CSV table of C-alpha atoms in Angstrom, one decimal:
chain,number,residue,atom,x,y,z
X,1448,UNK,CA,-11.1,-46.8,22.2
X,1449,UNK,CA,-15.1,-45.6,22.4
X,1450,UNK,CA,-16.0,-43.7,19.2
X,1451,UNK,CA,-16.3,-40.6,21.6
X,1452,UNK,CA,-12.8,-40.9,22.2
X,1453,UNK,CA,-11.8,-41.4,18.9
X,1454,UNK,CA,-13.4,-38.4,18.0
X,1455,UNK,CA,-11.8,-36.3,20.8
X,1456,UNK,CA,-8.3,-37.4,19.7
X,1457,UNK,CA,-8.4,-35.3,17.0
X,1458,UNK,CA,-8.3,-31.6,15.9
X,1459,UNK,CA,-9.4,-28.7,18.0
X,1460,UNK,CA,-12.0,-27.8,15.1
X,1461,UNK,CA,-13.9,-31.6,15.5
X,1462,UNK,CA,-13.3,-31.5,19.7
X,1463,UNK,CA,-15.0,-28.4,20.6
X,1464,UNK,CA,-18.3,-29.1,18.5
X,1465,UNK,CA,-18.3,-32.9,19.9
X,1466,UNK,CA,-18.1,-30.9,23.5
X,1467,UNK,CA,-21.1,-29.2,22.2
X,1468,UNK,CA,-23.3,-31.0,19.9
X,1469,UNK,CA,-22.6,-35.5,21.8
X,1470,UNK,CA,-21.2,-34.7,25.4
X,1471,UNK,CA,-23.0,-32.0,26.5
X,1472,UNK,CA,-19.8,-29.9,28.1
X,1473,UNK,CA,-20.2,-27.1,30.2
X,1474,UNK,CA,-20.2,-23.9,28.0
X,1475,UNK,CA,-16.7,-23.0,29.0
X,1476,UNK,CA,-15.3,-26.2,28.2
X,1477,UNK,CA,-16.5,-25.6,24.8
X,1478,UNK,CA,-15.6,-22.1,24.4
X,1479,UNK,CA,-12.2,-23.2,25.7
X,1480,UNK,CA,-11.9,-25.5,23.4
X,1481,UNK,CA,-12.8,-23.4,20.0
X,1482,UNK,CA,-10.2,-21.2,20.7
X,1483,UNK,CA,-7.6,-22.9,20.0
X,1484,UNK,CA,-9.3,-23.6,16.8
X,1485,UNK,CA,-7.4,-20.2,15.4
X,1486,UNK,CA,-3.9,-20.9,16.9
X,1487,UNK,CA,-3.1,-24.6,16.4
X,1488,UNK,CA,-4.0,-27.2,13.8
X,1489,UNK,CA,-6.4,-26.8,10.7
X,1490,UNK,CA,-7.4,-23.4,11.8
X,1491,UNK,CA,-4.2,-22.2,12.1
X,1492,UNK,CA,-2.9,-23.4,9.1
X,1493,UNK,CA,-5.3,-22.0,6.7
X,1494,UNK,CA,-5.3,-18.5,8.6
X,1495,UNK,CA,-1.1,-18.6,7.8
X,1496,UNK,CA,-1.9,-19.2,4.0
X,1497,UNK,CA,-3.8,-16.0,3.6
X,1498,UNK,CA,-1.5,-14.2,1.2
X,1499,UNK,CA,-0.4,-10.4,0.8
X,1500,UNK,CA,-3.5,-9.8,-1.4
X,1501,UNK,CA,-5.8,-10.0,1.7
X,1502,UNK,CA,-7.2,-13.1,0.3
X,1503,UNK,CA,-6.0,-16.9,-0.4
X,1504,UNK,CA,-4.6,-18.3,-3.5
X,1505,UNK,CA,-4.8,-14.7,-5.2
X,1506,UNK,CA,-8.5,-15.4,-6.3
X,1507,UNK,CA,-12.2,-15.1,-4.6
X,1508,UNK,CA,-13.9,-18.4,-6.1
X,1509,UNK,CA,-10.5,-19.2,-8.1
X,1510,UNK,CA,-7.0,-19.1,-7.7
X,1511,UNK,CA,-5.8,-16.1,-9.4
X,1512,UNK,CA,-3.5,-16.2,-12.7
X,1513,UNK,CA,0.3,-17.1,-11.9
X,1514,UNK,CA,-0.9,-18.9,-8.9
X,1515,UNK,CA,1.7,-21.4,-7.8
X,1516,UNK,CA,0.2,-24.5,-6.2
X,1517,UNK,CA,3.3,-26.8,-5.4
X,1518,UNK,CA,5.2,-27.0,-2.3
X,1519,UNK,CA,4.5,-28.4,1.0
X,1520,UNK,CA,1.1,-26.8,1.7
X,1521,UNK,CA,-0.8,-28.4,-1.3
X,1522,UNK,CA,-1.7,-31.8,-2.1
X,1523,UNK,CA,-3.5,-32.9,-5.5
X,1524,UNK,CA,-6.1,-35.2,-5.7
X,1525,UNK,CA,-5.1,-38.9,-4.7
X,1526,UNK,CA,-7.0,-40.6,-7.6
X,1527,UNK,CA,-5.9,-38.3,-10.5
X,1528,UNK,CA,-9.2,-36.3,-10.9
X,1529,UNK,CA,-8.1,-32.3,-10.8
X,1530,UNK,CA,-11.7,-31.0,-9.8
X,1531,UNK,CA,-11.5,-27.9,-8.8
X,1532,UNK,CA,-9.5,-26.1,-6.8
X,1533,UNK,CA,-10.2,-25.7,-3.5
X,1534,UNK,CA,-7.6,-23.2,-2.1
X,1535,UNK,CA,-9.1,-19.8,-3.1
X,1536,UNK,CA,-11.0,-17.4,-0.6
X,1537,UNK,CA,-14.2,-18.6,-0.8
X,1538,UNK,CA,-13.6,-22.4,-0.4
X,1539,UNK,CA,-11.1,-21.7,2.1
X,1540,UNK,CA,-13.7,-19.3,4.3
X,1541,UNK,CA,-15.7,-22.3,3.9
X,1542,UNK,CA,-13.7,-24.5,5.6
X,1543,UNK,CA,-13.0,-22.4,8.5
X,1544,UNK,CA,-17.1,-21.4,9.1
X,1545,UNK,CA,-16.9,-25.9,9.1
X,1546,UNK,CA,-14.1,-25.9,11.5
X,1547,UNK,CA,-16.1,-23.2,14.0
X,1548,UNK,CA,-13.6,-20.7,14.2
X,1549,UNK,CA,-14.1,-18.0,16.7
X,1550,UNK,CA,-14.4,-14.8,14.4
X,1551,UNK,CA,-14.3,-12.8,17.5
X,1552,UNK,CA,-10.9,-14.0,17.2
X,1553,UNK,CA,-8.2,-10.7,17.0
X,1554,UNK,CA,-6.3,-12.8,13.9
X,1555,UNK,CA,-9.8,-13.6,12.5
X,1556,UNK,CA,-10.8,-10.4,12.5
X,1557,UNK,CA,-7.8,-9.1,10.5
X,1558,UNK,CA,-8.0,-11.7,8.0
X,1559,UNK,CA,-11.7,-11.0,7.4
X,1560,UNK,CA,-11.0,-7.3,7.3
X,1561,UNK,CA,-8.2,-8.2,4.4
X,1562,UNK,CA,-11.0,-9.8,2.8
X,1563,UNK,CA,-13.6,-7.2,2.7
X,1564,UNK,CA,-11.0,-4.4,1.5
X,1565,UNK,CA,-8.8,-6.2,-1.2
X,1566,UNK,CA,-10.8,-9.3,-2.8
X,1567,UNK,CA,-12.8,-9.1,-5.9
X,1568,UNK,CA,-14.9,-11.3,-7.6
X,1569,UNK,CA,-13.8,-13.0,-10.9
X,1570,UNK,CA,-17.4,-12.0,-12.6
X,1571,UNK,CA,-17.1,-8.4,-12.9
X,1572,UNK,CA,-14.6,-7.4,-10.0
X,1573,UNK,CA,-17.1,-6.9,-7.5
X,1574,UNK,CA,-16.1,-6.5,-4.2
X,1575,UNK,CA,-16.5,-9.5,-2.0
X,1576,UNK,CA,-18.9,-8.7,0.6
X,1577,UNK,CA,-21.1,-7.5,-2.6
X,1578,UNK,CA,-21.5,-11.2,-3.6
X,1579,UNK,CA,-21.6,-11.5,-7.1
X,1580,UNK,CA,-24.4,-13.4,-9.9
X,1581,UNK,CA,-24.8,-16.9,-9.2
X,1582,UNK,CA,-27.2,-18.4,-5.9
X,1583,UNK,CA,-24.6,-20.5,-4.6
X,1584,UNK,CA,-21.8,-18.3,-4.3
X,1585,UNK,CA,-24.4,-15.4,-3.2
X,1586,UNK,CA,-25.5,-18.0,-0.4
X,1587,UNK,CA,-22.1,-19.1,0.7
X,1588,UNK,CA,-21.2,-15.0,0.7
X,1589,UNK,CA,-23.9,-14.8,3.0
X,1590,UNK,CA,-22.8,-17.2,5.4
X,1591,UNK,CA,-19.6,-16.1,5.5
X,1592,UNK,CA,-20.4,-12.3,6.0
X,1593,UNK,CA,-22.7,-13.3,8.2
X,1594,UNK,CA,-20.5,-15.4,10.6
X,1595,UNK,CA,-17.5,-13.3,10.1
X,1596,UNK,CA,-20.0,-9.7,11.5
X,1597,UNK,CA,-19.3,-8.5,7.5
X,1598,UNK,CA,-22.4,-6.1,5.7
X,1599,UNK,CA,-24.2,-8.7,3.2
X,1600,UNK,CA,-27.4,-6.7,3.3
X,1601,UNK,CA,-27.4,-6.2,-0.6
X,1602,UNK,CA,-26.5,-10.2,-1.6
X,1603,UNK,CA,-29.5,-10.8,0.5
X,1604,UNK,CA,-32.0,-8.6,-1.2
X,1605,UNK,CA,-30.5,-9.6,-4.1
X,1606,UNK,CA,-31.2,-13.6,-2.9
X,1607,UNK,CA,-34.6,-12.5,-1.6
X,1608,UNK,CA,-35.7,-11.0,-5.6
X,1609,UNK,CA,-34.3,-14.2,-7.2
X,1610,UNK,CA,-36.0,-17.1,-5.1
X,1611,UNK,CA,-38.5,-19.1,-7.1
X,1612,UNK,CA,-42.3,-20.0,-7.3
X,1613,UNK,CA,-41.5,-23.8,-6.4
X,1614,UNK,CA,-39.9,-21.9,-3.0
X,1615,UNK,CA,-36.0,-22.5,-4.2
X,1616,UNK,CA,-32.8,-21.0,-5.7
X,1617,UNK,CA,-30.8,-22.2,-8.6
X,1618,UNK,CA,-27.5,-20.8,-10.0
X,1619,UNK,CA,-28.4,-21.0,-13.5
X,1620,UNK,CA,-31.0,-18.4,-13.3
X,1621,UNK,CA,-28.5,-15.8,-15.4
X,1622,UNK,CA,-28.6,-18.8,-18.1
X,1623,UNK,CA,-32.8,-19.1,-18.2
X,1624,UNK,CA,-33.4,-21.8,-15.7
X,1625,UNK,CA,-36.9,-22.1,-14.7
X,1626,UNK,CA,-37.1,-24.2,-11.7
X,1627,UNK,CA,-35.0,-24.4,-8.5
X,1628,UNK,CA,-32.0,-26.5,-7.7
X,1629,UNK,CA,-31.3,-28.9,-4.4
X,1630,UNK,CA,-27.5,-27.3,-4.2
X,1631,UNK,CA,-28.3,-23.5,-4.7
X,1632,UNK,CA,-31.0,-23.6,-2.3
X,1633,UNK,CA,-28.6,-25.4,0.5
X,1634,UNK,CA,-26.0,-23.3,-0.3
X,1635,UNK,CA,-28.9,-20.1,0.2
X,1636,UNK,CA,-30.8,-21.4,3.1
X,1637,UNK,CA,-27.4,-22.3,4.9
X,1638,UNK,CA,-26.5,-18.5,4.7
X,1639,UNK,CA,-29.8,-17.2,5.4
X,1640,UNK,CA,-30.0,-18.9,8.5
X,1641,UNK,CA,-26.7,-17.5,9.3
X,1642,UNK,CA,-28.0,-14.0,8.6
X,1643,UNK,CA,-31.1,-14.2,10.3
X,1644,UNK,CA,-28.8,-15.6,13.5
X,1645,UNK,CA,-26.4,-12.8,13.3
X,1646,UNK,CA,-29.1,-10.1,13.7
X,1647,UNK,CA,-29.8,-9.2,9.8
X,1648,UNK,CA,-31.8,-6.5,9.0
X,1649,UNK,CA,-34.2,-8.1,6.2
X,1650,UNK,CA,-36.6,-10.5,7.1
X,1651,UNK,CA,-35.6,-13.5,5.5
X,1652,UNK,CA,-37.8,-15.7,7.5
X,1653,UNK,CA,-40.7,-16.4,5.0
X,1654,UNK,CA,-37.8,-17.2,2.5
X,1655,UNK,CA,-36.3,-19.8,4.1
X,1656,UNK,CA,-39.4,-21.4,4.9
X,1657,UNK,CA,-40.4,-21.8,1.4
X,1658,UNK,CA,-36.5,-23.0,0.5
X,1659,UNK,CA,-36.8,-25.5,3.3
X,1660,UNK,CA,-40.0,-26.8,2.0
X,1661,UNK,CA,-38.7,-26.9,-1.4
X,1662,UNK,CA,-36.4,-29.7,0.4
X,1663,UNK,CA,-38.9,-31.3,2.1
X,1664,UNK,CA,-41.2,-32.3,-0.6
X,1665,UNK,CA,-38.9,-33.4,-2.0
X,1666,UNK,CA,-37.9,-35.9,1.3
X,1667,UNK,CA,-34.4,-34.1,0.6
X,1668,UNK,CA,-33.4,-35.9,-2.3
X,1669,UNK,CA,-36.1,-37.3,-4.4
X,1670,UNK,CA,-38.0,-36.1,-7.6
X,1671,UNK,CA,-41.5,-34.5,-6.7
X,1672,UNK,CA,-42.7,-35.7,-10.1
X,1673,UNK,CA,-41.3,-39.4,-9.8
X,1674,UNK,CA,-40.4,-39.9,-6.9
X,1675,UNK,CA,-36.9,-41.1,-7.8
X,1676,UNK,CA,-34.1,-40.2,-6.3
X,1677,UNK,CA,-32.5,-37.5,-7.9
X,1678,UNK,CA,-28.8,-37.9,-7.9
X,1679,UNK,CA,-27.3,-41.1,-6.7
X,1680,UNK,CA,-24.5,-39.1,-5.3
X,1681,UNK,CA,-26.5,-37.4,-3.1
X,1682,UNK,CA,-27.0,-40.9,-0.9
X,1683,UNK,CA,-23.1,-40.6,-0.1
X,1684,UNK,CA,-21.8,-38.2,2.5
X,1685,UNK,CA,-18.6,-36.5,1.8
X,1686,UNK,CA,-16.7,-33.7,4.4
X,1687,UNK,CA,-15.8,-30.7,3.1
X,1688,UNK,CA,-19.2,-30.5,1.1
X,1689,UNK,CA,-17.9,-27.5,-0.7
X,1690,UNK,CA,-21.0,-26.2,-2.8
X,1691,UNK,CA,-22.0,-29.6,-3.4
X,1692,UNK,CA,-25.5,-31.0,-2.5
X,1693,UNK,CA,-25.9,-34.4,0.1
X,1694,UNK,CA,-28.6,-36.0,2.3
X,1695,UNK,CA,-26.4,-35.7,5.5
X,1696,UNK,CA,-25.6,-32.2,4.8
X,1697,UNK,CA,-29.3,-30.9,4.7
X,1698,UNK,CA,-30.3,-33.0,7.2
X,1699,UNK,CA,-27.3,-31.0,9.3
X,1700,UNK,CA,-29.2,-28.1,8.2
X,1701,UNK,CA,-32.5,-28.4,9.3
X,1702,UNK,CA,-30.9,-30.0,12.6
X,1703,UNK,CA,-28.9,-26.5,12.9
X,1704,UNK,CA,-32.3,-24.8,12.5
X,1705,UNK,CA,-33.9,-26.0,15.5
X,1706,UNK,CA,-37.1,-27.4,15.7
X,1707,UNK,CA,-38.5,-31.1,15.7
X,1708,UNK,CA,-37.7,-33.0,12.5
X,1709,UNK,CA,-40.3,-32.7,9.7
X,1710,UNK,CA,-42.0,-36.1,9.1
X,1711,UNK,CA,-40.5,-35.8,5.2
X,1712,UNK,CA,-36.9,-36.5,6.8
X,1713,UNK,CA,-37.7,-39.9,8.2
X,1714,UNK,CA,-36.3,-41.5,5.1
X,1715,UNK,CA,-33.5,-39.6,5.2
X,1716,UNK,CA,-32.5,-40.0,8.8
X,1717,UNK,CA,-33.2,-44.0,8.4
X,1718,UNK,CA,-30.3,-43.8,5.3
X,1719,UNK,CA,-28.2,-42.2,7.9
X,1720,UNK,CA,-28.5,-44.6,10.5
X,1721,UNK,CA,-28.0,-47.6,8.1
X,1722,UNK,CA,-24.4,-45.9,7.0
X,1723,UNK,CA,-23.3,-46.7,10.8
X,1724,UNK,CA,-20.2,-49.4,10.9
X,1725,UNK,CA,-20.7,-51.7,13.5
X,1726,UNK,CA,-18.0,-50.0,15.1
X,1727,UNK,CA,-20.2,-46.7,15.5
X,1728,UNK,CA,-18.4,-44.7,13.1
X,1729,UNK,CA,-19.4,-43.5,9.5
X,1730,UNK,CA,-17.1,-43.4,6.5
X,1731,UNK,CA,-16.0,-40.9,3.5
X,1732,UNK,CA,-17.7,-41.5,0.7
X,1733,UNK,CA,-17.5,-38.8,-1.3
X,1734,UNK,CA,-14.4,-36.5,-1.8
X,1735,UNK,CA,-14.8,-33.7,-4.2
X,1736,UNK,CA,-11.6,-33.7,-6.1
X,1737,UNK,CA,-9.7,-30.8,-6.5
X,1738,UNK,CA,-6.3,-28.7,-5.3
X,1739,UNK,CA,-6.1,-28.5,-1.3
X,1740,UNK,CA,-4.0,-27.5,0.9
X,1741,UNK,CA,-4.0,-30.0,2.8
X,1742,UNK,CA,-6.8,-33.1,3.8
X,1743,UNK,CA,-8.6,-33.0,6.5
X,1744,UNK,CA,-9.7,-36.9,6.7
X,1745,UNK,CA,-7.8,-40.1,5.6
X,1746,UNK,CA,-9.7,-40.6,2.3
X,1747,UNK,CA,-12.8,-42.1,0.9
X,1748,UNK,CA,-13.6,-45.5,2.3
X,1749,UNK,CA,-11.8,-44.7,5.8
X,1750,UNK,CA,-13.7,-44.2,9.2
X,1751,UNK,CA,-14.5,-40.3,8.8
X,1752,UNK,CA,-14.4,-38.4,12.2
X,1753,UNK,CA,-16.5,-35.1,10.7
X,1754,UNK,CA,-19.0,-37.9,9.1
X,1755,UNK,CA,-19.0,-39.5,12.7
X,1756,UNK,CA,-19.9,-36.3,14.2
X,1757,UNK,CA,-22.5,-35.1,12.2
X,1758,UNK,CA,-24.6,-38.3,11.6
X,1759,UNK,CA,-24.0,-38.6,15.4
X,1760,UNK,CA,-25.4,-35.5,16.2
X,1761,UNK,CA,-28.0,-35.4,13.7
X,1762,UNK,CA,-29.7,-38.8,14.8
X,1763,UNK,CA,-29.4,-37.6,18.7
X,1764,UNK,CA,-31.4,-34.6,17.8
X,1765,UNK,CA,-34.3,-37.0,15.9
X,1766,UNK,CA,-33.8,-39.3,19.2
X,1767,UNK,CA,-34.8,-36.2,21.2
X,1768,UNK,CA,-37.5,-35.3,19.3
X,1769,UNK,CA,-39.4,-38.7,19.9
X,1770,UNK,CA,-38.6,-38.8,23.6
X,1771,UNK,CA,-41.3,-37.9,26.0
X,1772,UNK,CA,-41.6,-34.0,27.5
């Protein structure tokens, strides 16, 4: 089995985008494809756990109080960590934007709509589309308002007040943090570039340049000062990133962005390329523990199909940009 046909025996969510992004499928294929992303397999599944409060797990960034997380949709982490949970609304609208679902999608739709009129925040009951105080929830918010065609105009102007002189975000601002954070300003430029894509009214365009080049001097994961890399974590790539910060996830990023790759990514891409097995594929390395409902690879240490297909498609898109016009 070719690794492009390991990664099309899969889930509907992984096929369509390897249509897409690695074998260049006609645009109906693809389309075809992500539908069935909300009617069988991952998609599906999470869509059906959406409970009667018009969110998941009773809870916007946690599960709410009394929640019951046994039964056959929920598995704990393997190696004994608890983390955090992962099954709330936020997380789980997440995980959905990852798998591409269609939110032109009738049962999308609905569930969004559930979203927008019933779930509050935990901080001070805030409704959801009205983000709440910390960067990387604001810029996850974003994302997901944006993708889902739900009003974040406020979370962005809010977003746009709080970026910082060195060009990032961080979520510790409420607790007197002066300087920006590699996480927050993913988790921000992510949703911003979602906005911007969806037709948003603000301008966000000079903000994400100066959140992107808060990356990039940074070579995506090295100390300006130093030179060092930052977090050692940050060299392993784990799938769902959550809200966490890694090289292959910001590299996925800018890739998403458009553009020819910045020279300040070459280090990054090469640390990419040196992860491939000789078999082609790329493993899990970094699981963030916590309450699922269910996995969506084998583990850490196993051949990763949603590591395969991004490192995959990021490295075609450096290939193209060295080829010839």
């Amino acid at each position: 089995m070719t690794v492009m046909d390991w990664l099309l025996d899969s889930d509907p969510a992984i096929r369509w985008q390897v249509l897409r992004d690695l074998a260049g499928a006609p645009a109906d294929v693809v389309a075809a494809e992500r539908a069935k992303v909300a009617r069988e397999g991952w998609g599906a599944r999470l869509l059906a756990l959406q409970d009667d409060g018009g969110g998941w797990a009773g809870g916007a960034c946690f599960p709410g109080r009394g929640y019951k997380h046994t039964g056959p949709d929920h598995e704990r982490p393997a190696d004994g960590q608890d983390g955090q949970p992962w099954v709330s609304t936020l997380p789980t609208l997440d995980v959905l934007i990852d798998l591409g679902i269609d939110p032109a999608d009738e049962r999308v739709r609905q569930a969004l709509d559930a979203v927008r009129d019933h779930v509050v925040w935990e901080h001070d009951s805030q409704r959801f589309f009205d983000g709440e105080v910390e960067a990387c929830i604001n810029g996850r918010t974003v994302r997901i308002g944006a993708y889902f065609g739900q009003p974040v105009d406020g979370i962005v102007d809010r977003l746009l007040r709080e970026q910082y002189d060195d060009g990032g975000w961080n979520c510790e601002l409420e607790n007197g943090s002066k300087v920006s954070s590699f996480a927050s300003t993913l988790n921000v430029l992510e949703g911003l570039l979602a906005y911007e894509r969806a037709g948003g009214t603000r301008d966000v365009a000079a903000a994400r340049r100066g959140g992107e080049e808060y990356l990039l001097e940074r070579h995506l994961f090295r100390r300006k000062s130093t030179g060092e890399v930052v977090v050692d974590d940050w060299l392993r790539f784990s799938f769902p990133p959550r809200w966490h910060y890694d090289v292959l996830r910001a590299l996925d990023y800018f890739r998403d962005a458009g553009g020819r790759p910045d020279d300040r990514v070459a280090e990054a891409l090469d640390l990419v390329e040196s992860k491939r097995l000789p078999d082609g594929t790329w493993l899990l390395e970094n699981t963030h523990p916590g309450l699922v409902y269910f996995s969506l690879e084998a583990g850490d240490g196993q051949p990763s199909r949603w590591n395969t297909l991004r490192a995959m498609r990021v490295l075609a898109w450096a290939q193209r940009a060295t080829r010839p016009d």
